[in-house]
PDB file of C-alpha atoms in Angstrom:
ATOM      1  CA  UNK D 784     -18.687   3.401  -3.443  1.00 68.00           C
ATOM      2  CA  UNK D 785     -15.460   2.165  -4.994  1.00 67.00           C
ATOM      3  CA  UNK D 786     -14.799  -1.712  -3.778  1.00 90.00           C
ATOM      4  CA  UNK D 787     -11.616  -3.850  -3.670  1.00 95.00           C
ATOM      5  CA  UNK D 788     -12.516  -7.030  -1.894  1.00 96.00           C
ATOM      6  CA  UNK D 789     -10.695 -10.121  -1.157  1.00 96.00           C
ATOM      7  CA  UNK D 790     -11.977 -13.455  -0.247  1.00 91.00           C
ATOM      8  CA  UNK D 791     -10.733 -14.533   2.832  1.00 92.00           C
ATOM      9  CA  UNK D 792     -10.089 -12.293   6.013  1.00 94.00           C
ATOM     10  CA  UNK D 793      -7.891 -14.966   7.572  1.00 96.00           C
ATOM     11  CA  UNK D 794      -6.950 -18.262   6.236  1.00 97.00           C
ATOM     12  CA  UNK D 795      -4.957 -20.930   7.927  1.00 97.00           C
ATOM     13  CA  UNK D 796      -3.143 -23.582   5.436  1.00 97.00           C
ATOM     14  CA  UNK D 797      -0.785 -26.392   6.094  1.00 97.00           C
ATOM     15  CA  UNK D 798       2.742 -26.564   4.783  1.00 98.00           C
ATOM     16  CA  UNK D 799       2.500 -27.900   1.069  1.00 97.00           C
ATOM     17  CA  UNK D 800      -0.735 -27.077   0.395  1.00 97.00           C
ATOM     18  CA  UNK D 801      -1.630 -25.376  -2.703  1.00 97.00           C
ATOM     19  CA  UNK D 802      -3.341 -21.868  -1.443  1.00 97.00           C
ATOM     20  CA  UNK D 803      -5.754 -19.438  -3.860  1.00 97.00           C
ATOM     21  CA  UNK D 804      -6.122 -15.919  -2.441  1.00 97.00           C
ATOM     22  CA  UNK D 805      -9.168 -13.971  -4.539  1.00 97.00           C
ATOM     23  CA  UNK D 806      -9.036 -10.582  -5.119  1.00 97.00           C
ATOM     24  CA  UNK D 807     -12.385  -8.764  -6.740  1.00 97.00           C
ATOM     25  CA  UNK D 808     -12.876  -5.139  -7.656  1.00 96.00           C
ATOM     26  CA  UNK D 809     -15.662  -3.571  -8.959  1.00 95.00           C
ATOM     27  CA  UNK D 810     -14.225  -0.034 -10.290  1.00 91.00           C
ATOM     28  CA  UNK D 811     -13.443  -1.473 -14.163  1.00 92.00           C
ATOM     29  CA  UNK D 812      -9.344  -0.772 -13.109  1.00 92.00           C
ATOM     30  CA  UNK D 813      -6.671  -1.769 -15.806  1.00 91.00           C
ATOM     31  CA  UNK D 814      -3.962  -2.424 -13.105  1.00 92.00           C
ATOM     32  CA  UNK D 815      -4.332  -4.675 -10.172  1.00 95.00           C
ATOM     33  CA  UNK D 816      -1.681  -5.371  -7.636  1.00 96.00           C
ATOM     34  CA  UNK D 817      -0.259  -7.955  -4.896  1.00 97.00           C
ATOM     35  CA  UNK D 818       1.463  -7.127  -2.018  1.00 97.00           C
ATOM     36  CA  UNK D 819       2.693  -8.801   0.909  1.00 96.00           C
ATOM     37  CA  UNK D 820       3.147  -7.000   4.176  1.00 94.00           C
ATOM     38  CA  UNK D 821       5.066  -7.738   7.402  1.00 92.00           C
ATOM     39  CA  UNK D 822       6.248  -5.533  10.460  1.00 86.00           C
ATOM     40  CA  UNK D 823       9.076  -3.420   9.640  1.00 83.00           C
ATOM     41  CA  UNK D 824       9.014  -4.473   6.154  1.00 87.00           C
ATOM     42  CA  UNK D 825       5.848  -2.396   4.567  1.00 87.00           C
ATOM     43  CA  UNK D 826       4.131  -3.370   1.643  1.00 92.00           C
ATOM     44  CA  UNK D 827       6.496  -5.707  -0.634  1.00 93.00           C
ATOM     45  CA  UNK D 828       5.148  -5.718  -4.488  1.00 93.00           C
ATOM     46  CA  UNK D 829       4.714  -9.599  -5.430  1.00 96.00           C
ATOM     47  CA  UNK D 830       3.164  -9.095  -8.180  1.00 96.00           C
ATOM     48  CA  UNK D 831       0.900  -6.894 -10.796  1.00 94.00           C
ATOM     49  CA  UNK D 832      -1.340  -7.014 -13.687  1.00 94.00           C
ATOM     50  CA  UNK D 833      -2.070  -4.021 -15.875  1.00 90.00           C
ATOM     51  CA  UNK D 834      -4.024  -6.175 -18.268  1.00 89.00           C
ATOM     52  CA  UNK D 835      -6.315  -8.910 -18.652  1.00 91.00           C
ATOM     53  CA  UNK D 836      -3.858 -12.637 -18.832  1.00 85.00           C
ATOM     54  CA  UNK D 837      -1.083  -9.393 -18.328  1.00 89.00           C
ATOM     55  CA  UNK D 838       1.053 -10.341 -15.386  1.00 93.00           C
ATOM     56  CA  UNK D 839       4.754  -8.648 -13.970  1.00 93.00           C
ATOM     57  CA  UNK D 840       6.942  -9.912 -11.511  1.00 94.00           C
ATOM     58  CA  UNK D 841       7.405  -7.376  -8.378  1.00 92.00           C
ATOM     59  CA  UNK D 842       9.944  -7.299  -6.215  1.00 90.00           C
ATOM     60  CA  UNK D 843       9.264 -10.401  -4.245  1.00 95.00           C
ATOM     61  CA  UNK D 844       7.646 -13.442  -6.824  1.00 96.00           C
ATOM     62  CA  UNK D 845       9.233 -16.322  -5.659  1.00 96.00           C
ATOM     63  CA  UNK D 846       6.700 -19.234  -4.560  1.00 96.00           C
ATOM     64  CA  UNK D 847       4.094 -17.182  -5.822  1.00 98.00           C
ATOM     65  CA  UNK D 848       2.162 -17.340  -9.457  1.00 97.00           C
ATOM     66  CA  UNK D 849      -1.110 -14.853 -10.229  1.00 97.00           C
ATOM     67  CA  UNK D 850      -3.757 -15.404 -12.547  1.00 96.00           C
ATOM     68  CA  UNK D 851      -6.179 -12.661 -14.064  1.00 96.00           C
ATOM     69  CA  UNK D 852      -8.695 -14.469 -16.654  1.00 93.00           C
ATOM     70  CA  UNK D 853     -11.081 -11.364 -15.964  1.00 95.00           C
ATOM     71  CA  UNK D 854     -10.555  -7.920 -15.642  1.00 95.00           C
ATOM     72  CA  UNK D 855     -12.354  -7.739 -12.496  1.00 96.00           C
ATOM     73  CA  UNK D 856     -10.469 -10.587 -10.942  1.00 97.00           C
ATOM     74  CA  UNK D 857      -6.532 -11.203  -9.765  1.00 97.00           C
ATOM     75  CA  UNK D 858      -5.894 -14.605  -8.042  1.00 97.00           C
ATOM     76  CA  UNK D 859      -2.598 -15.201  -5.690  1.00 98.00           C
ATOM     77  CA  UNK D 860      -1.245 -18.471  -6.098  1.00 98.00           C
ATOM     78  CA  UNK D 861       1.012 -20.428  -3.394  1.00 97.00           C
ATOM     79  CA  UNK D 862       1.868 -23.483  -4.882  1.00 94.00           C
ATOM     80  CA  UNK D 863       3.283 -25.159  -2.482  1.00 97.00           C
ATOM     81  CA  UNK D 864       2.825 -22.799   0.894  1.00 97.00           C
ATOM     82  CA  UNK D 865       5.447 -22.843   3.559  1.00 97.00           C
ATOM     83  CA  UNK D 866       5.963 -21.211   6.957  1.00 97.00           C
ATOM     84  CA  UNK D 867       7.353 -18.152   5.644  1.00 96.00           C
ATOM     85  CA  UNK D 868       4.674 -17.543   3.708  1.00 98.00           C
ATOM     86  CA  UNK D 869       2.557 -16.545   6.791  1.00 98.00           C
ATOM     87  CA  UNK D 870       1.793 -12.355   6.233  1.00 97.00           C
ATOM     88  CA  UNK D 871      -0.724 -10.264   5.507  1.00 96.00           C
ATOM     89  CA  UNK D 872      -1.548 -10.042   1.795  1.00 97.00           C
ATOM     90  CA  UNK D 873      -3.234  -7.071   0.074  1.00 97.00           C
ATOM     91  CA  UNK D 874      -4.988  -6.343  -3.175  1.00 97.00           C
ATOM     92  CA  UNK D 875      -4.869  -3.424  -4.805  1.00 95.00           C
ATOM     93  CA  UNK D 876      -6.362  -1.950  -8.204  1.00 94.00           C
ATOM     94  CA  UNK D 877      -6.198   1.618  -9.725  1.00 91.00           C
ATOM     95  CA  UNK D 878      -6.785   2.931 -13.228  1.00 87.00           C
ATOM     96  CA  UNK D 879      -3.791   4.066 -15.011  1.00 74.00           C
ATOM     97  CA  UNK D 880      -2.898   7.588 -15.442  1.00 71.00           C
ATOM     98  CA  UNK D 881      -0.560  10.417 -14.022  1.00 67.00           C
ATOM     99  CA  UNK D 882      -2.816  10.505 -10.199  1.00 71.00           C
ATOM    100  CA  UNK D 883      -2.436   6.962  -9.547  1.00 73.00           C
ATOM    101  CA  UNK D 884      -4.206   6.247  -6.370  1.00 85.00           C
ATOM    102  CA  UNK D 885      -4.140   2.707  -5.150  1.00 91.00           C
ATOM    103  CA  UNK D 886      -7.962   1.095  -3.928  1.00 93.00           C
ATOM    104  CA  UNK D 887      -7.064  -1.772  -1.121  1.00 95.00           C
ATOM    105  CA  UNK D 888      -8.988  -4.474  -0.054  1.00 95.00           C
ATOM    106  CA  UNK D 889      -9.451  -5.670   3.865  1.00 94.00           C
ATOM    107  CA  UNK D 890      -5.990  -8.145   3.236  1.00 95.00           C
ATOM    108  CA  UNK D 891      -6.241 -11.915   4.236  1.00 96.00           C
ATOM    109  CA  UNK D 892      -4.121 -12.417   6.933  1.00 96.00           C
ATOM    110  CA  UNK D 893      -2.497 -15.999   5.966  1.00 97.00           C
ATOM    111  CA  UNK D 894      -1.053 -18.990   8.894  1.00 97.00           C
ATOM    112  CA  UNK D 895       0.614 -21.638   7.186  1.00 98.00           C
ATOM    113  CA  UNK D 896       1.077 -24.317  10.087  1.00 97.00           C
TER     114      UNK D 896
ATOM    115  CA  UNK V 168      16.478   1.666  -7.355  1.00 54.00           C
ATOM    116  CA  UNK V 169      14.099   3.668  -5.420  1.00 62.00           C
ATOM    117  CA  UNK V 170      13.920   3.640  -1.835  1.00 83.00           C
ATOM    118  CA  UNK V 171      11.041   5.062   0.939  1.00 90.00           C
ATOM    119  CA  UNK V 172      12.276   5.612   3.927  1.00 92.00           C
ATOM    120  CA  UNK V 173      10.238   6.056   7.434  1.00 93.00           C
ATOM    121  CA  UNK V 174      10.810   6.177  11.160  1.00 88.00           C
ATOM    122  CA  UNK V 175       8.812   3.152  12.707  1.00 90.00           C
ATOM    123  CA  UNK V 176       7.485   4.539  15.729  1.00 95.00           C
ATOM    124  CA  UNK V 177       5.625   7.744  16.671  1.00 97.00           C
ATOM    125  CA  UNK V 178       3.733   8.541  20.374  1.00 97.00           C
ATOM    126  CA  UNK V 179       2.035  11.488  20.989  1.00 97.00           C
ATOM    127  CA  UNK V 180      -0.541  13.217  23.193  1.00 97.00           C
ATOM    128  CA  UNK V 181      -3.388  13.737  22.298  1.00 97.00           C
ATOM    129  CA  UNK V 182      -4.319  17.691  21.411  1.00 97.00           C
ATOM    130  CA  UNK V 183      -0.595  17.512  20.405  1.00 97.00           C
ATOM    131  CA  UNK V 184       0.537  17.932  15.966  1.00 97.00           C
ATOM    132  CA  UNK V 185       2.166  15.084  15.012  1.00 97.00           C
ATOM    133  CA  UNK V 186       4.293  15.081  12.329  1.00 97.00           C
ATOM    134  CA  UNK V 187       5.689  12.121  10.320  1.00 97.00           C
ATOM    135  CA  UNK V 188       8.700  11.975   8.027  1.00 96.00           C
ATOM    136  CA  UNK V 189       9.679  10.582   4.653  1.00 95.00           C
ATOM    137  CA  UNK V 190      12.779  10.165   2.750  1.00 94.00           C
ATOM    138  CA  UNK V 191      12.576   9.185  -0.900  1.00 90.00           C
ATOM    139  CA  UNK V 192      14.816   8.545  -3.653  1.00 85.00           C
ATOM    140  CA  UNK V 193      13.388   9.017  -6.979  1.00 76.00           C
ATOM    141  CA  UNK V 194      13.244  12.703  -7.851  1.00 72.00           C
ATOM    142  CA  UNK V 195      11.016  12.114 -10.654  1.00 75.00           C
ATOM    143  CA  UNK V 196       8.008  10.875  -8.711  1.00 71.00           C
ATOM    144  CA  UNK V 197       5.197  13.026 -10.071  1.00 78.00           C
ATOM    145  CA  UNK V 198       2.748  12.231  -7.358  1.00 86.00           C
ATOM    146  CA  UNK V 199       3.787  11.566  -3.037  1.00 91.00           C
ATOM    147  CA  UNK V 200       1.588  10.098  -1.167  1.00 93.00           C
ATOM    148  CA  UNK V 201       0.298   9.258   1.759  1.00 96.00           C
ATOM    149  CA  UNK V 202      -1.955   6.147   3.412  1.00 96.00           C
ATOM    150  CA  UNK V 203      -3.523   5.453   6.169  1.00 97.00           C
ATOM    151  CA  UNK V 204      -3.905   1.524   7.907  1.00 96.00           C
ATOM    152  CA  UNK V 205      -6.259   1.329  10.485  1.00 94.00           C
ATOM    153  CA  UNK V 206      -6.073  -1.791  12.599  1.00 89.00           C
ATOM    154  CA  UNK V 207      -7.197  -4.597  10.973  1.00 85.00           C
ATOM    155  CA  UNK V 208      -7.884  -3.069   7.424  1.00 88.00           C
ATOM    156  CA  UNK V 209      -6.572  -2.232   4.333  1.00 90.00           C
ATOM    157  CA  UNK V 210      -5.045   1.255   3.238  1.00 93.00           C
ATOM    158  CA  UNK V 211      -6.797   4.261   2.251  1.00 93.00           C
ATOM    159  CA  UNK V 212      -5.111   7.715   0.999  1.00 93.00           C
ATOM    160  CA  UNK V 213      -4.973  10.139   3.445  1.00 94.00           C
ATOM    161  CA  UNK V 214      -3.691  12.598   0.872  1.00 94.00           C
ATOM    162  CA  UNK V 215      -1.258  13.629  -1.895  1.00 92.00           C
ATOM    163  CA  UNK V 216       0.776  15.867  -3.114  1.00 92.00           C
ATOM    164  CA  UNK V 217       1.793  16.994  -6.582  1.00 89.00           C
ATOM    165  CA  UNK V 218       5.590  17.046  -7.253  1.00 85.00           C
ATOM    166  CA  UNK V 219       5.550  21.245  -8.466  1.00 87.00           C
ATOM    167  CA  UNK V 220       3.974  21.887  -5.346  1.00 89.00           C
ATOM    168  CA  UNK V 221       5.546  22.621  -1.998  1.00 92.00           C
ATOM    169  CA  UNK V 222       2.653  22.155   0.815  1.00 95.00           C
ATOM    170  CA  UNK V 223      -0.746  20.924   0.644  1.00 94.00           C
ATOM    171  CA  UNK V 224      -3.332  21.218   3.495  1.00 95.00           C
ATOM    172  CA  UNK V 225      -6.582  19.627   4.071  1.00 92.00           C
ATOM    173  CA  UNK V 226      -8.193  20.562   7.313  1.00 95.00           C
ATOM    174  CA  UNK V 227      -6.306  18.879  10.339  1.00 96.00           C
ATOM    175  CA  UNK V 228      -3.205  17.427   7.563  1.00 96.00           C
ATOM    176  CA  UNK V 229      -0.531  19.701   6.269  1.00 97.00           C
ATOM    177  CA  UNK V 230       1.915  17.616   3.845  1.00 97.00           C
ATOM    178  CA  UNK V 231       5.214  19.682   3.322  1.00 97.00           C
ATOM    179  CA  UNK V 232       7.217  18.546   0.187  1.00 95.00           C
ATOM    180  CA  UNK V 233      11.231  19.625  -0.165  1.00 93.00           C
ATOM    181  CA  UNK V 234      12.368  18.315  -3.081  1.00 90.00           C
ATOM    182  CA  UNK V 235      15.920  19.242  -3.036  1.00 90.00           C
ATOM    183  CA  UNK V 236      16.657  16.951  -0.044  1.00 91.00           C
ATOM    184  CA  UNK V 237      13.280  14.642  -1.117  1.00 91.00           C
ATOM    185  CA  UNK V 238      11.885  14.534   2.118  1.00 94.00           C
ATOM    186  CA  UNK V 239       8.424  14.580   2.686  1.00 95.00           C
ATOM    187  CA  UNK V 240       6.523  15.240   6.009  1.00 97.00           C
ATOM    188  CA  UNK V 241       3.146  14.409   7.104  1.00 97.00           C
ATOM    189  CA  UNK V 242       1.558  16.923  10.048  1.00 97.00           C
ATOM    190  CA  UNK V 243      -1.498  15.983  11.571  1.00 97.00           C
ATOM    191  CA  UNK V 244      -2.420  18.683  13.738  1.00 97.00           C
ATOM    192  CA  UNK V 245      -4.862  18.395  17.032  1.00 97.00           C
ATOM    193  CA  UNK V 246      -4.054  14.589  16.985  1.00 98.00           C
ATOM    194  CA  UNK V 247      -6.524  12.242  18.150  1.00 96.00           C
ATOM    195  CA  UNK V 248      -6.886   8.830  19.315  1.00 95.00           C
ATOM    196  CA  UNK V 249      -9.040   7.968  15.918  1.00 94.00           C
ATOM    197  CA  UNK V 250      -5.816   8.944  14.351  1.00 96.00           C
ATOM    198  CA  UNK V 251      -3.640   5.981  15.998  1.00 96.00           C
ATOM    199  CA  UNK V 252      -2.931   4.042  13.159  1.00 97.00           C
ATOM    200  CA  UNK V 253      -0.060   2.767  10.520  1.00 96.00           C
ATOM    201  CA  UNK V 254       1.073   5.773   8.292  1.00 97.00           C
ATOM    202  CA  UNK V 255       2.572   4.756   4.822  1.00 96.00           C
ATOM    203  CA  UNK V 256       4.435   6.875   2.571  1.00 94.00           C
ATOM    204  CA  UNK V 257       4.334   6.250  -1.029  1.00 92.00           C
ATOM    205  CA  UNK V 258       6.105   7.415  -3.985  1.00 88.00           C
ATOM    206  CA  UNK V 259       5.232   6.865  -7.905  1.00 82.00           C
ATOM    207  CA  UNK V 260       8.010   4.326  -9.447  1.00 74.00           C
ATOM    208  CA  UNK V 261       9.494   5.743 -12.290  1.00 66.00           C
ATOM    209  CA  UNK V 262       9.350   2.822 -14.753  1.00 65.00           C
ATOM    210  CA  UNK V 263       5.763   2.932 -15.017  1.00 65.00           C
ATOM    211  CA  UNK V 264       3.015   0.487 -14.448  1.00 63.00           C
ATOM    212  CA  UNK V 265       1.091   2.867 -12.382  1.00 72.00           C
ATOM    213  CA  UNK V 266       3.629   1.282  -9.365  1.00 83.00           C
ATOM    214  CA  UNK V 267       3.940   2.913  -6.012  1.00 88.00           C
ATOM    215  CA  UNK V 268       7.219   2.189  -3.969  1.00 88.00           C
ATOM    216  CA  UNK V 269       5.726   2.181  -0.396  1.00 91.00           C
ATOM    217  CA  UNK V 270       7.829   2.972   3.023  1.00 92.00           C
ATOM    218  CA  UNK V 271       7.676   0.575   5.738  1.00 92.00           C
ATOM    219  CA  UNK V 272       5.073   2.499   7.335  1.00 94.00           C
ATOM    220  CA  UNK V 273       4.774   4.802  11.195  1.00 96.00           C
ATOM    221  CA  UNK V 274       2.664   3.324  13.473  1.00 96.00           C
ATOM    222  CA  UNK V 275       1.491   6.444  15.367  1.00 97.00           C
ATOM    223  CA  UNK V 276       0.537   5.760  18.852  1.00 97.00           C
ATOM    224  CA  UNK V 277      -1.822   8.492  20.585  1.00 97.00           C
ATOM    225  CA  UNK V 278      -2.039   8.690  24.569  1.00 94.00           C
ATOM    226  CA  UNK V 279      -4.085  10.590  26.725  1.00 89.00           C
TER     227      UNK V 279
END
């Protein structure tokens, strides 16, 4: 059974603090993907890796950085989080290719205080 | 750039079809798409649809596809209330990258 998970369900953070969200899948997937989403809004692309230490800006990077060391792994970075930061963030992976279905993890649901 | 459009809200009763809409821009999207969000988890696709094709069904879903005006409907037919949930419409962005451009999603209510 195909397996996107993500570290946290819900975190809460204070304002300034340096946040890590983990995102794991187990599927061997080139592309991995961050996305932020808030009523009304949908899913907003922050950002995406199609490659290991491969990273893209999406549509919404500011205050966020990404990591991917590992294939298997894609790390959300706030580096310094701040109220409107507070969402729900998803992971995504998928392999590559013409069909390009999107795996999701739960999403951490994120409070910055 | 491209653009997915959605109505926010849907209610229904349940027995009744319920059928979401989809406006998208990009008239090169080879795959549509559509997720499903049930509360408090991540997506999962529902279903697609291939660009050359016109409907798709699978069981209780029928997806329509009209390209010339790029609208794309979701029909879920029999609704029930396991089917109360966020429905997300998704199309393939054109630059690459395996991207999907998603809509801002229908939360579809069902009553008794």
């Amino acid at each position: 059974d195909v397996k996107v998970t993500q570290s946290s369900r819900y975190l809460v953070k204070r304002t300034g603090e340096k946040v890590f969200l983990e995102c794991v899948q187990d599927m061997d997937h080139e592309n991995m993907f961050w996305y932020r989403q808030d009523p009304g809004l949908g899913l907003r692309l922050i950002y995406f890796s199609y490659d290991v230490k491969m990273k893209e800006k999406g549509d919404i990077p500011e205050g966020y950085s990404v990591s991917r060391e590992k294939k298997e792994r894609f790390s959300l970075i706030l580096e310094s989080a701040s109220t409107n930061q507070t969402s729900m963030y998803l992971c995504a992976s998928s392999s590559g290719g013409a069909y390009n279905e999107q795996f999701f993890g739960p999403g951490t649901r994120l409070t910055v205080l | 750039g491209e653009d997915v459009e959605q109505s926010l809200f849907l209610s229904v009763r349940e027995g009744d079809s319920s059928v979401i809409n989809c406006t998208y821009t990009d008239s090169s999207s080879t795959y549509l798409y559509w997720y499903k969000q049930e509360p408090g988890a991540g997506l999962q696709l529902l279903t697609y649809i291939f660009s050359n094709m016109d409907m798709k069904q699978d069981q209780r879903l029928t997806v329509l596809l009209n390209k010339k005006d790029k609208h794309l409907s979701l029909r879920i037919a029999d609704t029930q209330t396991g089917d109360s949930a966020i429905y997300f419409c998704a199309e393939t962005f054109s630059g690459g990258y395996n991207k999907l451009i998603f809509g801002a999603g229908t939360r579809l209510a069902v009553h008794p």
